[in-house]
Short mmCIF file of C-alpha atoms in Angstrom, two decimals:
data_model
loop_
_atom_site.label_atom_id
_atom_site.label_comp_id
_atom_site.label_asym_id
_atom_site.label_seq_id
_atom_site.Cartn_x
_atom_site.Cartn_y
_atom_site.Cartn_z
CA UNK A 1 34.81 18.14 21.59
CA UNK A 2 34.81 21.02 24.05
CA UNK A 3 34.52 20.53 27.82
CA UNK A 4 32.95 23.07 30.36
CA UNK A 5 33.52 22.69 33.71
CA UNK A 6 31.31 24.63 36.15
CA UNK A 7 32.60 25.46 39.84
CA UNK A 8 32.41 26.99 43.11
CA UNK A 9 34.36 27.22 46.32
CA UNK A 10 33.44 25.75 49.11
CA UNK A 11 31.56 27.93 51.38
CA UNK A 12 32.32 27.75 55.16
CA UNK A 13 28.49 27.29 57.07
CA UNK A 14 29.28 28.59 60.73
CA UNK A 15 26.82 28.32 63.80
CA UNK A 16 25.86 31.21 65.61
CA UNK A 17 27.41 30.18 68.63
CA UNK A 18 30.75 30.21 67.05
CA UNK A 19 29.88 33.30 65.60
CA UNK A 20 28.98 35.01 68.39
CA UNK A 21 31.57 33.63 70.74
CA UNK A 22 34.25 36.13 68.83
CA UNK A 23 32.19 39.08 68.32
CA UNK A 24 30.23 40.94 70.84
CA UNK A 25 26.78 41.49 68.46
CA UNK A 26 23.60 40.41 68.06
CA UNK A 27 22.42 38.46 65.19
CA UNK A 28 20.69 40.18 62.40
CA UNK A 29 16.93 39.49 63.03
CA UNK A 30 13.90 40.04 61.06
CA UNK A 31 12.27 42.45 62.87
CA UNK A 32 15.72 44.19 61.76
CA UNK A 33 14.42 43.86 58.02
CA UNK A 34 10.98 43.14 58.26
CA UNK A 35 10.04 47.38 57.22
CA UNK A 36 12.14 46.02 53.89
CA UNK A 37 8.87 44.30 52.69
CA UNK A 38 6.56 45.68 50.45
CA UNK A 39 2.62 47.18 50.95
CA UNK A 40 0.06 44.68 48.70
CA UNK A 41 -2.48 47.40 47.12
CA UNK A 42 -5.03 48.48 49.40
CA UNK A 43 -7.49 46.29 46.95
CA UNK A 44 -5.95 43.36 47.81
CA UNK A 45 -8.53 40.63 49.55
CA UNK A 46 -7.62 39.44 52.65
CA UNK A 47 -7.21 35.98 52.60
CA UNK A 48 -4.28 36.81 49.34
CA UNK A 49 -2.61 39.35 51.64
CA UNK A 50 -2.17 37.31 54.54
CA UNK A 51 -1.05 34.65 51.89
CA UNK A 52 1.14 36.48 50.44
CA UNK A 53 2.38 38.64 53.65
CA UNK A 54 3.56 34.81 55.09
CA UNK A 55 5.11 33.90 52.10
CA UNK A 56 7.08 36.99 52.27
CA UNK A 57 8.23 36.66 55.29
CA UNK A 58 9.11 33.06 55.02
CA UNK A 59 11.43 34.32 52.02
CA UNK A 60 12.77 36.78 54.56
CA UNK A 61 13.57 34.91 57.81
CA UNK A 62 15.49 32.16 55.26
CA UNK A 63 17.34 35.18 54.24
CA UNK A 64 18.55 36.56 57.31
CA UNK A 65 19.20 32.64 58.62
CA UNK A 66 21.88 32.87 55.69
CA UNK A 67 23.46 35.89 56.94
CA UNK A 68 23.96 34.94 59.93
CA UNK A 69 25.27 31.46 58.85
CA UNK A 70 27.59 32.70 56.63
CA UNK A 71 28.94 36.03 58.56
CA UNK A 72 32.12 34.70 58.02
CA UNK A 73 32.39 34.62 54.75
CA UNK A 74 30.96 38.26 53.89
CA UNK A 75 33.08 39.82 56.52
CA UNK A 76 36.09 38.46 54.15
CA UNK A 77 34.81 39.84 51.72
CA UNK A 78 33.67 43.15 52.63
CA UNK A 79 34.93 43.45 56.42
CA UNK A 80 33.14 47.39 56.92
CA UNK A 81 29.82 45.19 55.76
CA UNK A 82 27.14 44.86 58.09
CA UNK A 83 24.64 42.68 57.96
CA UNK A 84 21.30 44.34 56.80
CA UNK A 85 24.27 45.28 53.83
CA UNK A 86 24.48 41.21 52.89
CA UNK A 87 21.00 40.63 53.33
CA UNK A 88 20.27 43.40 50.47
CA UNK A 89 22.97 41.51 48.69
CA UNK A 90 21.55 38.42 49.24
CA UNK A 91 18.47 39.84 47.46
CA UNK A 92 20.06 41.20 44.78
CA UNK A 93 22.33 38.19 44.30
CA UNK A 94 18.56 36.18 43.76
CA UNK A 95 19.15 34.58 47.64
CA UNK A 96 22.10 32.45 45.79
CA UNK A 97 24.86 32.68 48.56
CA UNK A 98 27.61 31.93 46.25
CA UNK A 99 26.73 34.20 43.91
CA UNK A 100 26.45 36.95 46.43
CA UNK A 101 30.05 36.54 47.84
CA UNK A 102 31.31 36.94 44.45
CA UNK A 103 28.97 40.04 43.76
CA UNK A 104 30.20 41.30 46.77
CA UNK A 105 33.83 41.54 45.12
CA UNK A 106 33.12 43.80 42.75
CA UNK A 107 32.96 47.81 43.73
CA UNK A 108 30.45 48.10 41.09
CA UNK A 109 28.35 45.82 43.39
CA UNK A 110 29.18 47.26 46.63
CA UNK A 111 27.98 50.57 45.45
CA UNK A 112 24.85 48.81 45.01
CA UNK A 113 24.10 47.43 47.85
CA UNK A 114 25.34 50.73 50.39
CA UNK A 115 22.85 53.18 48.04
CA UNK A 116 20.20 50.67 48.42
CA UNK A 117 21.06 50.31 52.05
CA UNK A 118 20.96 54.21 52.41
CA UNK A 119 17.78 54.11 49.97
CA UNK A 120 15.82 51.79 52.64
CA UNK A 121 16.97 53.88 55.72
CA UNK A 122 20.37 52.81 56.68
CA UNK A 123 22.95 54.99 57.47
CA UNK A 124 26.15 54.80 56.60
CA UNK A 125 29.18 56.37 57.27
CA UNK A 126 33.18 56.35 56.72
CA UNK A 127 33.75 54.74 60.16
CA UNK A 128 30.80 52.54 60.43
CA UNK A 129 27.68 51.24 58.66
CA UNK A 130 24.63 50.98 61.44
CA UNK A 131 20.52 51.58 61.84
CA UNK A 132 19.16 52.52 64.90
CA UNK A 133 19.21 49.34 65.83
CA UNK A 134 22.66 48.94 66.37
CA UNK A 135 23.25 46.11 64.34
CA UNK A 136 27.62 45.72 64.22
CA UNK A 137 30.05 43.45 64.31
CA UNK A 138 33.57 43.94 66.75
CA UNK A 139 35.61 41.68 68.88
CA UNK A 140 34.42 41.26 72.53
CA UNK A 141 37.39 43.41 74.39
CA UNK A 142 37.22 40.06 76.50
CA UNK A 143 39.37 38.87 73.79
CA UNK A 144 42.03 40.70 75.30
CA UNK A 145 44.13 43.61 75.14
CA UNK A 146 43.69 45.19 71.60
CA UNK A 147 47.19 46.88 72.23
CA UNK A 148 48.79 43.57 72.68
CA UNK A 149 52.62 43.47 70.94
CA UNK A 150 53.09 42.30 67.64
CA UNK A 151 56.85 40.98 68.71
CA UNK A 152 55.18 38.33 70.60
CA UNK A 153 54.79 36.31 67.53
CA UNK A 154 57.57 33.97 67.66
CA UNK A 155 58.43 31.53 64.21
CA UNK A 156 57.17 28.66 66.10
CA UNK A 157 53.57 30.63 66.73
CA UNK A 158 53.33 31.57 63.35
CA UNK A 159 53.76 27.80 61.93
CA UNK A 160 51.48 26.38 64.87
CA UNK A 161 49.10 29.30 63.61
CA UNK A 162 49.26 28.16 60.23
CA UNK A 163 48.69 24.25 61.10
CA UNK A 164 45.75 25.25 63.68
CA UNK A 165 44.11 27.36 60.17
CA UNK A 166 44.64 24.22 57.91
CA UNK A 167 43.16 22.15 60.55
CA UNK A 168 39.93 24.66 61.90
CA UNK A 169 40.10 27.15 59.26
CA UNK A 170 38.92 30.52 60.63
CA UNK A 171 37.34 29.12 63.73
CA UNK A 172 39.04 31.82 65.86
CA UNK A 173 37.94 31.04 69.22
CA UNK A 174 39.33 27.79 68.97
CA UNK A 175 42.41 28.51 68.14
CA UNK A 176 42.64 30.93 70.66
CA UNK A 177 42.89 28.82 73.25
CA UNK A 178 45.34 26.49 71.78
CA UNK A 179 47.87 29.46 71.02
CA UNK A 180 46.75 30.76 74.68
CA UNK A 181 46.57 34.10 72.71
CA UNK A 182 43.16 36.52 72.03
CA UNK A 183 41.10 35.64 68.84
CA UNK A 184 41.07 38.97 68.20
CA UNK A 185 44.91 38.79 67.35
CA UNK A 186 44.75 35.77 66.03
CA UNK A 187 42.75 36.92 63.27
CA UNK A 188 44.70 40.44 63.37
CA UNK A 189 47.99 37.94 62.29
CA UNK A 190 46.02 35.29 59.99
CA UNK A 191 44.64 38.65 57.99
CA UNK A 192 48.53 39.74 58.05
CA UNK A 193 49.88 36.77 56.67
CA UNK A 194 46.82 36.29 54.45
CA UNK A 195 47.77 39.74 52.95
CA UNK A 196 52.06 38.91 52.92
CA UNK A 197 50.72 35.16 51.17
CA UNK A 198 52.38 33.70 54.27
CA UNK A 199 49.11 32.00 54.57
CA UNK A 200 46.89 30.96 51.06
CA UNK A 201 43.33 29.72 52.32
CA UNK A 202 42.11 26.62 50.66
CA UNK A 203 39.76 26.27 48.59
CA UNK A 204 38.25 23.23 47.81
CA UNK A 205 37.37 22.37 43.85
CA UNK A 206 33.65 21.66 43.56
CA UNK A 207 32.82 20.43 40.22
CA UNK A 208 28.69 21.21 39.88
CA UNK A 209 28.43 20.49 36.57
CA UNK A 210 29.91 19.45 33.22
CA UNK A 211 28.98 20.69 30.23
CA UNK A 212 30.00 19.10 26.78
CA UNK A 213 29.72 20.62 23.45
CA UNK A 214 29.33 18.24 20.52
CA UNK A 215 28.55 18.84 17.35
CA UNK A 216 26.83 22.65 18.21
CA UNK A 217 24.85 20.63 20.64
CA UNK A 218 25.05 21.40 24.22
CA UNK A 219 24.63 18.46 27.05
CA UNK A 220 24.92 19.41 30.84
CA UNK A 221 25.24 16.67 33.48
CA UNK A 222 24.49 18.19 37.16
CA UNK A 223 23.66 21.58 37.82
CA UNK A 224 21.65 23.60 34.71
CA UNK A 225 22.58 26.87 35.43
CA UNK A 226 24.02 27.28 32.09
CA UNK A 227 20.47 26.39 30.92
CA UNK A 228 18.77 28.79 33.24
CA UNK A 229 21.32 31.46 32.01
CA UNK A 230 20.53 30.41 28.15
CA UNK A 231 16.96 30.60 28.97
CA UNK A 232 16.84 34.00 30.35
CA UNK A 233 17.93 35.56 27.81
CA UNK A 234 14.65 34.35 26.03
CA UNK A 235 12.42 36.41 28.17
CA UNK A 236 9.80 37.11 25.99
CA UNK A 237 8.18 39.90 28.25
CA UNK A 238 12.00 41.66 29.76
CA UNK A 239 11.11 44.24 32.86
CA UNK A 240 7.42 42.89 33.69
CA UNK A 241 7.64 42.36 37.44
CA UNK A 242 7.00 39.36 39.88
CA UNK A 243 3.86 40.40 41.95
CA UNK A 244 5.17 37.90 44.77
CA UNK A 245 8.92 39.94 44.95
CA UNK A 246 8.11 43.48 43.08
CA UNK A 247 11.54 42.63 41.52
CA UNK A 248 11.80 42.04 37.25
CA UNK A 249 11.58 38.30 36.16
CA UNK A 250 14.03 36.41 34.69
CA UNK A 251 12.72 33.33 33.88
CA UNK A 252 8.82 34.01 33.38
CA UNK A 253 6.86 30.49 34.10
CA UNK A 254 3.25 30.11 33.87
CA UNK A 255 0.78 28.53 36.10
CA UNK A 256 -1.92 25.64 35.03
CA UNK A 257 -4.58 28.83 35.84
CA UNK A 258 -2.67 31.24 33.86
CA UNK A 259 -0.77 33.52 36.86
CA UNK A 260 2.67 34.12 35.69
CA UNK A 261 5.47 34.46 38.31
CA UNK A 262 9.37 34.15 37.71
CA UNK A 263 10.40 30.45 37.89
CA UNK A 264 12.00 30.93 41.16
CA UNK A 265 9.19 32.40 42.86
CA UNK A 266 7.35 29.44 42.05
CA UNK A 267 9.45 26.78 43.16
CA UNK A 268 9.72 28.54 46.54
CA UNK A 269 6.35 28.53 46.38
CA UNK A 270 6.03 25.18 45.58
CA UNK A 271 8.12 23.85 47.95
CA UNK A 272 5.65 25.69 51.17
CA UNK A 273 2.32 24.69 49.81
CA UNK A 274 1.59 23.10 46.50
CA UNK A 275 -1.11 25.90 45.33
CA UNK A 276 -1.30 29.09 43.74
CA UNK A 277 -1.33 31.95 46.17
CA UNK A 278 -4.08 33.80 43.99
CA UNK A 279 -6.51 31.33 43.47
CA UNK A 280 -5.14 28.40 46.33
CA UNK A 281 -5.65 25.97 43.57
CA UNK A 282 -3.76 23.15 43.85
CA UNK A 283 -0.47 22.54 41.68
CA UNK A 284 1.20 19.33 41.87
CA UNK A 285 4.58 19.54 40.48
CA UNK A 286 6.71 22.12 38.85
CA UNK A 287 5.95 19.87 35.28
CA UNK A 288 3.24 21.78 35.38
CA UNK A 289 4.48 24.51 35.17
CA UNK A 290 5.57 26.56 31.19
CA UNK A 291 8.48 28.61 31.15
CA UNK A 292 7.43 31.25 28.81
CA UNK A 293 10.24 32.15 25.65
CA UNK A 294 10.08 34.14 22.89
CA UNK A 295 9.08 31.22 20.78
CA UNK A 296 6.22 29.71 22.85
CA UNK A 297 5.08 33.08 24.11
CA UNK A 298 2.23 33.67 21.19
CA UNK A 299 0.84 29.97 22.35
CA UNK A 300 0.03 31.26 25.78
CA UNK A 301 -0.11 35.21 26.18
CA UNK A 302 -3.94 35.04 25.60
CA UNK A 303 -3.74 32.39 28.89
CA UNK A 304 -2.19 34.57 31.71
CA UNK A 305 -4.64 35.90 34.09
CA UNK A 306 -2.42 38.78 35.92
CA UNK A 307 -0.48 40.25 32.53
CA UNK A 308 -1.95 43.91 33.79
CA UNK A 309 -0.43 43.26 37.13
CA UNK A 310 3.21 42.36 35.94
CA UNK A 311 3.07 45.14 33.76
CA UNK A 312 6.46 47.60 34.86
CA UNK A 313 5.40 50.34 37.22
#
């Protein structure tokens, strides 16, 4: 018997007021992103557009909520990052934030997200990635004096450093004031040691799912991504497009009235109003929903309404 255990670390959710106490920005807002969003066709009827239009920006304003929630945790990962950079990850990572901090480690990835960046009218640059907008990220020189000597780190300030990090993680403006030192060198000397493996973050063990393999059988107990990721690759109709997100489905699912969106899109859907937004006819649950695989697909192709319209451009 063969066990599979799934897991992710622990993410760290910070408020904006922590956020913004140590750097002298502006959160990303969605006026920042809002050009990002796609024209409907001119032929579109107006009651659908301004369905759709809301549910887009719905989608958007949770996505830019995340960014700034979890600042922290990009800037780890990719401190030059800005954040109309993670929100484009956040899309390509399918709004999964985990996901996206580990995409984010790859330089495949990064080079990505910056030529889609540059692609949607952000500039970028060796020294610094901004729009006009002046979206960035930097200490408030309020922190103190960005000069200030390195030789003022005693032993003793080092291990209370290390006790305050085990005890408030990267919450730099509190620990500020209990070294009586800037959080801008706080962090300057956490990133040091970080880097010398004076200090190892902890990361917490989240087991999300189990998966046991018996007999060629598969059983999962918690999360089903392994499911989702077995059931992708039975896209019976790869590349046809999501008319909601303009991006290629994964995980095709059919409506009662025959509109197909990816399986996603629907439960977003589902979970702001219980209808289609084509026809506003009501759906209770996602039961009834069908996936659509390569072996069910002859059953229902005849059914969808929209196949012309998720047709690859």
């Amino acid at each position: 018997m063969l066990f599979i255990f799934r897991n992710f670390f622990t993410m760290k959710r910070v408020g904006e007021d922590e956020i913004f106490d140590q750097c002298s920005c502006s959160p990303l807002l969605l006026s920042d992103v809002i050009q990002m969003i796609q024209q409907l066709p001119p032929e579109t009827d107006p009651e659908t557009a301004e369905t759709l239009k809301n549910f887009r920006q719905t989608v958007f304003q949770r996505r830019v909520a995340q960014v700034n929630e979890y600042i922290y945790d990009f800037l780890e990962v990719w401190p030059k990052g800005q954040p109309v950079d993670f929100f484009i990850a956040l899309e390509m990572s399918r709004d999964d934030i985990h996901q996206a901090i580990q995409n984010l480690k790859n330089p495949n990835f990064l080079r990505k997200v910056s030529a889609e960046s540059s692609a949607r009218g952000y500039v970028h640059s060796s020294s610094s990635r901004r729009r006009k907008t002046e979206i960035r990220f930097e200490f408030d020189a309020s922190d103190g004096d960005d000069d200030e000597d390195e030789d003022n780190w005693t032993e003793k300030d080092i291990k209370k450093l290390k006790d305050l990090i085990n005890e408030y993680g990267t919450k730099f403006d509190v620990i500020a004031k209990k070294m009586r030192k800037s959080a801008k060198m706080c962090k300057m000397k956490y990133d040091k040691l970080k880097k010398q493996k004076i200090i190892i973050p902890k990361k917490k063990l989240n087991i999300a799912s189990v998966t046991i393999i018996r007999d060629n059988i598969r059983y999962t107990a918690g999360q089903t991504v392994q499911k989702f990721n077995e059931m992708e690759l039975m896209n019976p109709i790869p590349g046809c497009v999501d008319q909601l997100t303009m991006k290629p489905m994964s995980m095709p699912a059919l409506s009662p009235d025959g509109y197909v969106l990816d399986y996603e899109t629907w439960m977003k859907v589902l979970n702001e109003k219980k209808m289609n937004p084509f026809t506003r006819n009501r759906i209770k649950s996602k039961r009834e929903l069908v996936i659509l695989t390569i072996d069910n697909y002859d059953n229902y192709k005849d059914k969808i309404v929209n196949f012309e319209e998720i047709q690859p451009c």
